[in-house]
Amino acid sequence: MILLTGGAGYIALHTAAVLIETGHDVVLFDNFCNSKPLAVERLAAIVGRPVPCVQGDVRSRTDLDGLFDQYSIDAVIHFAGLKAVGESAAEPLRYYDNNVGGSLVLLEAMQQAEVRRIVFSSSACVYGEPDASPIPESAALRPANVYGRTKLMVEEILRDLQLAAPGWSVALLRYFNPVGAHPSGLIGEDPNGVPNNLMPFVTQVAVGRRPQLQVFGGDYPTPDGSGVRDYIHVMDLADGHRAALDWALRDPREVLTANLGTGQGYSVLDLVRSFEQASGRAIPYRIVARRAGDVAAYWGDPLLARQRLGWTARRTLEDMCRDSWNWQSRNPQGFA
Ligand code: NAD
Ligand code: UD1
């Protein structure tokens, strides 16, 4: 049985769908601070059977001990965390408590339960502003915000733990920019309030919930002046978790740090054009000032994940746009 903390969230739901379809049993664990129980019902509809989901908090040792008593867990994929960069600057203690404190409590409960295989949701933001792209895993780590520092701290805690207790197998997955949705259109990204990220903003404009996209910066040193990122389809990301989990289940007893990206950068305007084609909807936009803290361009080097995990992203920007639109057009108000 595989435990997915933060299991009702965007990336975990898609990962659960892939894991169940490849023969794994999963249990989801979530406090629903940024997700809804309906999402778990949708997952069940996709896989054709109920998916066990326990409500609880990774900061609660009582909740976790109960979970490890109830289920025989072979490995954990630790998705639970808060992820809004701006909010992390305004509420640093909440972010350190939830992301770092929650990870510590989880690791203590795992140690107690003798579960020593973990796949951790890290982020490309541990690199901060890179010297060059594509970014290899060996690049300097200098996160530029609180959220990124919480991710780097948990990476370091896991490295220290594995040094002290070599029986552990640890995969640190640094995601680039996840977008897209399950092809069924039953699950997808459903942010609360005004989306911070580009794709959910674009899909909400397309569905009429917002009048216009603001393109943050048209004067970057990029081919069209807008910011460039490594967008990755969430189903490819889910498949990367399956590969990392299979690696951990072989008990390699080491720490593996891998980028999960496509290795390809696209600009904001590339994404808007591709989305317009995929959806048949016009996306009105206005180029405005740069967003504070944004980097002009970065994308990941995906070679290590290919060599060590046998995993490569396969889906195109067109696939990402089509599936994001399929989800949003079928669910204009998300899971509401
Ligand atoms: P999400 O918010 O959809 O999912 C996170 C889930 O964790 C939510 O369901 C939330 O309710 C749950 N959660 C949060 N704190 C919890 C706690 N203390 N106890 C139990 N459950 C808790 O986000 P996501 O996009 O699916 O991201 C999953 C993970 O991947 C996060 O750790 C995030 O930081 C990381 N990540 C996300 C992105 C991205 O762009 N989406 C990029 C890089 C890394
Ligand atoms: C942000 C987070 C990063 C996180 C990632 C994916 C920062 C500094 N980093 O990255 O930690 O891993 O999301 O969740 O915030 N854009 C617009 N208009 C919008 C929204 C975005 O033009 O309304 C542009 C941005 O300027 C950027 C690109 O779109 O060039 C992507 O933005 P976004 O989706 O927020 O992701 P990142 O900034 O790359």
XYZ file of C-alpha atoms and ligand atoms in Angstrom:
419
model
C 0.000 0.000 0.000
C 1.331 3.422 -1.002
C 0.491 6.446 1.151
C -0.033 9.758 -0.673
C 0.008 12.686 1.760
C -1.828 15.681 0.331
C -3.617 12.959 -1.611
C -6.668 15.027 -2.626
C -4.510 17.745 -4.225
C -3.886 18.415 -7.903
C -0.695 16.425 -8.511
C -1.480 13.616 -6.042
C -4.867 12.853 -7.645
C -3.282 12.411 -11.064
C -0.470 10.344 -9.570
C -2.993 8.148 -7.758
C -4.814 7.526 -11.044
C -1.557 6.390 -12.692
C -0.490 4.276 -9.692
C -3.834 2.488 -9.453
C -3.836 1.852 -13.192
C -0.344 0.318 -12.909
C -1.392 -2.055 -10.133
C -0.513 -0.189 -6.924
C -2.870 0.100 -3.954
C -3.013 3.625 -2.565
C -4.386 5.402 0.472
C -4.825 9.167 0.377
C -4.315 11.374 3.433
C -5.328 15.035 3.399
C -6.613 17.761 5.707
C -8.504 19.382 2.779
C -7.003 22.815 3.465
C -6.583 23.257 -0.305
C -8.737 20.499 -1.809
C -12.213 19.000 -1.715
C -13.586 15.524 -0.931
C -15.471 15.608 -4.255
C -12.102 15.348 -6.007
C -11.567 11.924 -4.421
C -14.985 10.788 -5.701
C -13.960 11.882 -9.190
C -10.764 9.853 -8.891
C -12.857 6.849 -7.879
C -14.980 7.344 -11.014
C -11.819 7.331 -13.154
C -10.364 4.141 -11.662
C -13.739 2.430 -11.266
C -13.543 1.719 -7.563
C -13.483 3.574 -4.252
C -10.119 5.026 -3.220
C -9.471 5.042 0.547
C -8.941 8.555 1.860
C -8.230 9.457 5.484
C -8.795 13.001 6.700
C -5.909 14.178 8.861
C -2.968 16.519 9.192
C 0.688 15.634 8.618
C 1.546 17.802 11.616
C -0.491 15.499 13.881
C 1.440 12.516 15.159
C -1.828 11.050 16.443
C -3.391 11.225 12.975
C -0.316 9.637 11.387
C 0.135 6.886 13.975
C -3.513 5.918 13.466
C -2.940 5.803 9.709
C 0.196 3.654 9.934
C -1.613 1.322 12.379
C -4.589 0.956 10.066
C -2.706 0.377 6.794
C 0.391 -1.614 5.940
C 2.345 1.112 4.154
C 5.285 0.183 1.883
C 6.230 3.703 0.792
C 5.109 7.313 1.090
C 4.791 9.990 -1.573
C 4.797 13.234 0.371
C 2.779 15.859 -1.524
C 1.169 17.617 1.448
C 2.276 21.221 1.615
C 1.344 24.830 1.032
C 2.554 26.193 -2.303
C 1.705 29.867 -2.825
C 4.901 31.890 -3.167
C 3.364 35.269 -2.289
C 1.480 33.890 0.699
C 4.693 32.247 1.954
C 6.325 35.679 2.224
C 3.342 37.081 4.143
C 2.947 34.076 6.458
C 6.397 32.512 6.836
C 5.677 30.779 10.145
C 2.634 29.042 8.717
C 4.707 27.830 5.764
C 7.634 26.604 7.877
C 5.202 24.917 10.298
C 3.205 23.165 7.609
C 5.912 22.280 5.093
C 8.956 21.732 7.322
C 7.247 20.900 10.648
C 4.739 18.627 8.896
C 7.552 16.772 7.106
C 9.403 16.227 10.396
C 6.343 14.749 12.078
C 5.734 12.522 9.049
C 9.349 11.258 9.051
C 9.203 10.495 12.780
C 5.983 8.544 12.288
C 7.530 6.686 9.332
C 10.597 5.818 11.389
C 8.401 4.514 14.188
C 6.377 2.440 11.697
C 9.587 1.222 9.985
C 8.592 2.670 6.629
C 11.796 3.879 4.975
C 10.903 4.707 1.397
C 9.850 8.230 0.510
C 9.306 10.264 -2.634
C 9.220 13.992 -1.875
C 7.541 16.803 -3.845
C 10.302 19.364 -4.203
C 10.297 22.194 -6.694
C 12.474 23.803 -9.339
C 12.225 26.940 -7.228
C 15.053 25.523 -5.047
C 17.339 26.768 -7.857
C 16.168 30.393 -7.656
C 17.596 32.453 -10.503
C 19.770 29.986 -12.432
C 23.108 30.826 -14.045
C 21.976 29.088 -17.228
C 19.302 26.794 -18.673
C 18.815 23.875 -18.980
C 19.317 23.547 -15.214
C 21.053 20.337 -14.065
C 20.443 18.944 -10.562
C 24.020 19.977 -9.652
C 23.208 23.688 -10.148
C 23.523 26.098 -7.230
C 20.602 26.040 -4.776
C 19.524 29.541 -3.790
C 15.743 29.719 -3.464
C 14.475 33.281 -3.684
C 11.389 32.918 -1.490
C 10.111 31.320 1.722
C 8.226 28.597 -0.128
C 11.393 27.564 -1.958
C 13.369 27.580 1.275
C 10.855 25.217 2.909
C 11.424 22.789 0.014
C 15.210 23.042 0.269
C 15.087 22.539 4.053
C 13.069 19.338 3.674
C 15.506 18.116 1.003
C 18.358 18.696 3.472
C 16.509 16.994 6.335
C 15.992 13.948 4.112
C 19.661 13.894 3.081
C 20.749 14.070 6.730
C 18.298 11.345 7.693
C 19.527 9.012 4.958
C 23.144 9.601 6.042
C 22.291 8.714 9.628
C 19.988 5.831 8.725
C 21.269 4.296 5.473
C 18.307 1.925 5.243
C 16.239 4.793 3.858
C 15.546 5.251 0.128
C 14.734 8.846 -0.763
C 13.700 10.396 -4.089
C 13.655 14.201 -4.233
C 11.646 15.287 -7.274
C 12.065 18.860 -8.439
C 9.021 19.727 -10.521
C 9.063 22.470 -13.114
C 5.672 23.967 -14.085
C 2.883 21.368 -13.893
C -0.168 22.062 -16.071
C -2.835 20.011 -17.853
C -5.317 17.515 -16.497
C -6.437 13.901 -16.718
C -7.815 13.197 -20.223
C -11.208 12.256 -18.714
C -11.770 15.878 -17.681
C -12.964 14.606 -14.281
C -10.012 15.959 -12.289
C -7.766 18.969 -12.781
C -6.317 22.040 -11.133
C -8.818 24.059 -9.082
C -7.080 26.896 -7.264
C -8.867 28.911 -4.587
C -9.463 32.580 -5.415
C -7.529 34.387 -8.120
C -5.038 31.962 -9.704
C -1.373 32.853 -9.180
C -0.214 30.561 -11.946
C -0.509 31.135 -15.662
C -2.476 28.122 -16.964
C -5.388 28.264 -14.485
C -5.656 31.995 -15.138
C -5.804 31.363 -18.896
C -8.451 28.631 -18.530
C -10.566 30.888 -16.291
C -10.404 33.650 -18.907
C -11.413 31.130 -21.581
C -14.435 30.015 -19.571
C -15.512 33.595 -18.864
C -14.671 33.787 -15.172
C -12.059 36.520 -15.755
C -12.089 39.219 -18.430
C -8.459 39.318 -19.449
C -5.025 37.821 -18.835
C -2.254 40.078 -17.628
C 1.060 39.075 -19.181
C 3.663 39.970 -16.591
C 6.465 41.573 -18.575
C 6.943 42.034 -22.312
C 10.538 43.221 -22.170
C 12.414 40.158 -20.958
C 15.476 39.101 -22.974
C 13.496 36.228 -24.522
C 12.457 35.712 -28.180
C 9.063 37.448 -27.736
C 9.784 39.413 -24.538
C 7.532 37.315 -22.254
C 8.766 34.900 -19.568
C 9.857 31.384 -20.538
C 9.150 28.242 -18.455
C 9.333 24.467 -18.632
C 5.652 23.456 -18.607
C 5.083 19.777 -17.942
C 1.842 17.826 -18.355
C 0.581 16.615 -14.979
C 0.079 13.106 -16.434
C 3.777 13.001 -17.363
C 4.577 14.229 -13.865
C 2.352 11.478 -12.444
C 4.213 8.929 -14.521
C 7.496 10.329 -13.164
C 6.219 9.598 -9.648
C 5.387 6.058 -10.672
C 8.960 5.654 -11.924
C 10.424 7.160 -8.738
C 8.201 4.969 -6.578
C 9.247 1.826 -8.463
C 12.863 2.906 -7.913
C 12.297 3.372 -4.159
C 10.511 0.022 -3.857
C 13.708 -1.678 -5.081
C 15.391 -0.402 -1.860
C 18.334 1.421 -3.444
C 19.174 2.909 -0.004
C 20.365 6.238 -1.324
C 19.089 9.726 -2.109
C 18.179 10.389 -5.739
C 17.533 13.996 -6.749
C 15.827 14.420 -10.107
C 14.314 17.220 -12.158
C 10.891 16.457 -13.591
C 10.548 18.707 -16.601
C 10.484 18.441 -20.373
C 13.761 20.234 -21.062
C 11.891 22.632 -23.331
C 11.023 26.260 -22.605
C 7.890 28.049 -23.857
C 6.973 31.695 -23.432
C 3.739 33.060 -21.964
C 2.686 34.117 -25.468
C 3.547 30.658 -26.890
C 1.250 29.139 -24.291
C -1.544 31.632 -24.981
C -1.374 30.949 -28.743
C -1.298 27.197 -28.242
C -4.241 27.427 -25.843
C -6.262 29.517 -28.304
C -5.726 26.858 -30.967
C -6.569 23.968 -28.664
C -9.699 25.602 -27.256
C -10.958 27.644 -30.187
C -11.395 30.551 -27.737
C -9.685 33.915 -27.924
C -7.679 34.855 -24.835
C -7.700 38.639 -24.488
C -4.493 39.777 -22.837
C -2.604 42.902 -21.913
C 1.132 43.144 -21.374
C 1.787 44.768 -17.987
C 4.790 45.310 -15.740
C 6.971 42.394 -14.676
C 5.866 40.518 -11.548
C 8.265 41.031 -8.651
C 10.523 38.045 -8.085
C 10.031 36.519 -11.555
C 12.940 35.135 -13.537
C 13.095 35.798 -17.296
C 13.568 32.225 -18.452
C 14.418 28.797 -17.142
C 13.927 25.185 -18.021
C 15.243 21.948 -16.623
C 17.708 19.348 -17.803
C 15.689 16.099 -17.743
C 18.633 13.765 -18.559
C 19.181 12.396 -15.052
C 15.551 11.283 -14.680
C 15.837 9.512 -18.025
C 19.043 7.729 -17.049
C 18.149 6.826 -13.472
C 14.382 6.400 -13.629
C 13.870 5.527 -17.282
C 11.338 8.350 -17.429
C 10.844 11.066 -20.048
C 7.992 13.539 -20.483
C 6.109 12.693 -23.685
C 3.213 15.127 -23.902
C 3.363 18.348 -25.919
C 2.298 21.914 -25.121
C -0.725 21.254 -27.331
C -1.654 18.228 -25.170
C -1.296 20.357 -22.029
C -3.560 23.081 -23.414
C -6.162 20.645 -24.774
C -6.430 18.741 -21.485
C -6.476 21.896 -19.332
C -9.311 23.204 -21.485
C -11.170 19.879 -21.417
C -11.098 19.985 -17.603
C -12.039 23.656 -17.239
C -14.769 23.649 -19.918
C -16.450 20.622 -18.318
C -16.030 22.110 -14.832
C -16.272 25.905 -15.188
C -16.340 26.302 -11.395
C -13.786 23.544 -10.717
C -14.894 21.073 -8.045
C -17.421 23.536 -6.612
P -2.333 21.140 -3.908
O -2.521 22.274 -2.989
O -3.376 20.877 -4.942
O -2.121 19.785 -3.076
C -1.541 19.762 -1.790
C -2.496 19.001 -0.883
O -1.909 18.917 0.422
C -3.851 19.693 -0.715
O -4.878 18.769 -0.982
C -3.872 20.149 0.744
O -5.167 20.126 1.280
C -2.938 19.129 1.376
N -2.276 19.590 2.615
C -1.591 20.741 2.805
N -1.126 20.799 4.061
C -1.486 19.638 4.669
C -1.297 19.101 5.968
N -0.656 19.806 6.907
N -1.784 17.892 6.236
C -2.464 17.193 5.304
N -2.693 17.651 4.059
C -2.201 18.864 3.748
O -0.904 21.324 -4.608
P -0.197 20.511 -5.769
O 0.001 21.444 -6.890
O -0.867 19.221 -6.007
O 1.230 20.296 -5.113
C 1.589 19.108 -4.447
C 3.003 19.244 -3.917
O 3.888 19.528 -4.997
C 3.174 20.386 -2.912
O 4.077 19.965 -1.912
C 3.775 21.482 -3.748
O 4.546 22.356 -2.973
C 4.633 20.700 -4.725
N 4.890 21.427 -5.971
C 3.840 21.902 -6.704
C 4.077 22.613 -7.878
C 2.948 23.162 -8.705
O 3.179 24.032 -9.502
N 1.713 22.701 -8.563
C 5.387 22.827 -8.299
C 6.428 22.313 -7.549
C 6.161 21.620 -6.375
C 5.691 29.716 -9.771
C 6.473 29.655 -8.498
C 7.151 28.311 -8.354
C 6.204 27.164 -8.601
C 5.561 27.371 -9.963
C 4.613 26.301 -10.366
C 7.294 31.977 -8.280
C 8.488 32.846 -8.173
N 7.504 30.672 -8.463
O 6.591 29.675 -10.841
O 7.674 28.203 -7.066
O 6.914 25.955 -8.569
O 4.845 28.607 -9.922
O 3.511 26.283 -9.492
O 6.180 32.412 -8.183
N 2.341 34.831 -15.754
C 1.647 35.846 -16.386
N 0.396 36.160 -15.967
C -0.217 35.495 -14.936
C 0.488 34.440 -14.289
C 1.773 34.157 -14.723
O 2.165 36.465 -17.316
O -1.358 35.826 -14.578
C 3.690 34.479 -16.245
C 4.782 34.609 -15.210
O 5.320 35.887 -15.201
C 5.770 33.538 -15.710
C 4.874 32.469 -16.315
O 3.643 33.124 -16.603
O 6.585 34.043 -16.727
C 4.602 31.290 -15.385
O 4.114 31.801 -14.141
P 3.581 30.840 -12.992
O 2.590 29.894 -13.561
O 3.152 31.696 -11.862
O 4.835 29.964 -12.603
P 6.312 30.434 -12.142
O 6.368 31.883 -11.894
O 7.280 29.854 -13.107
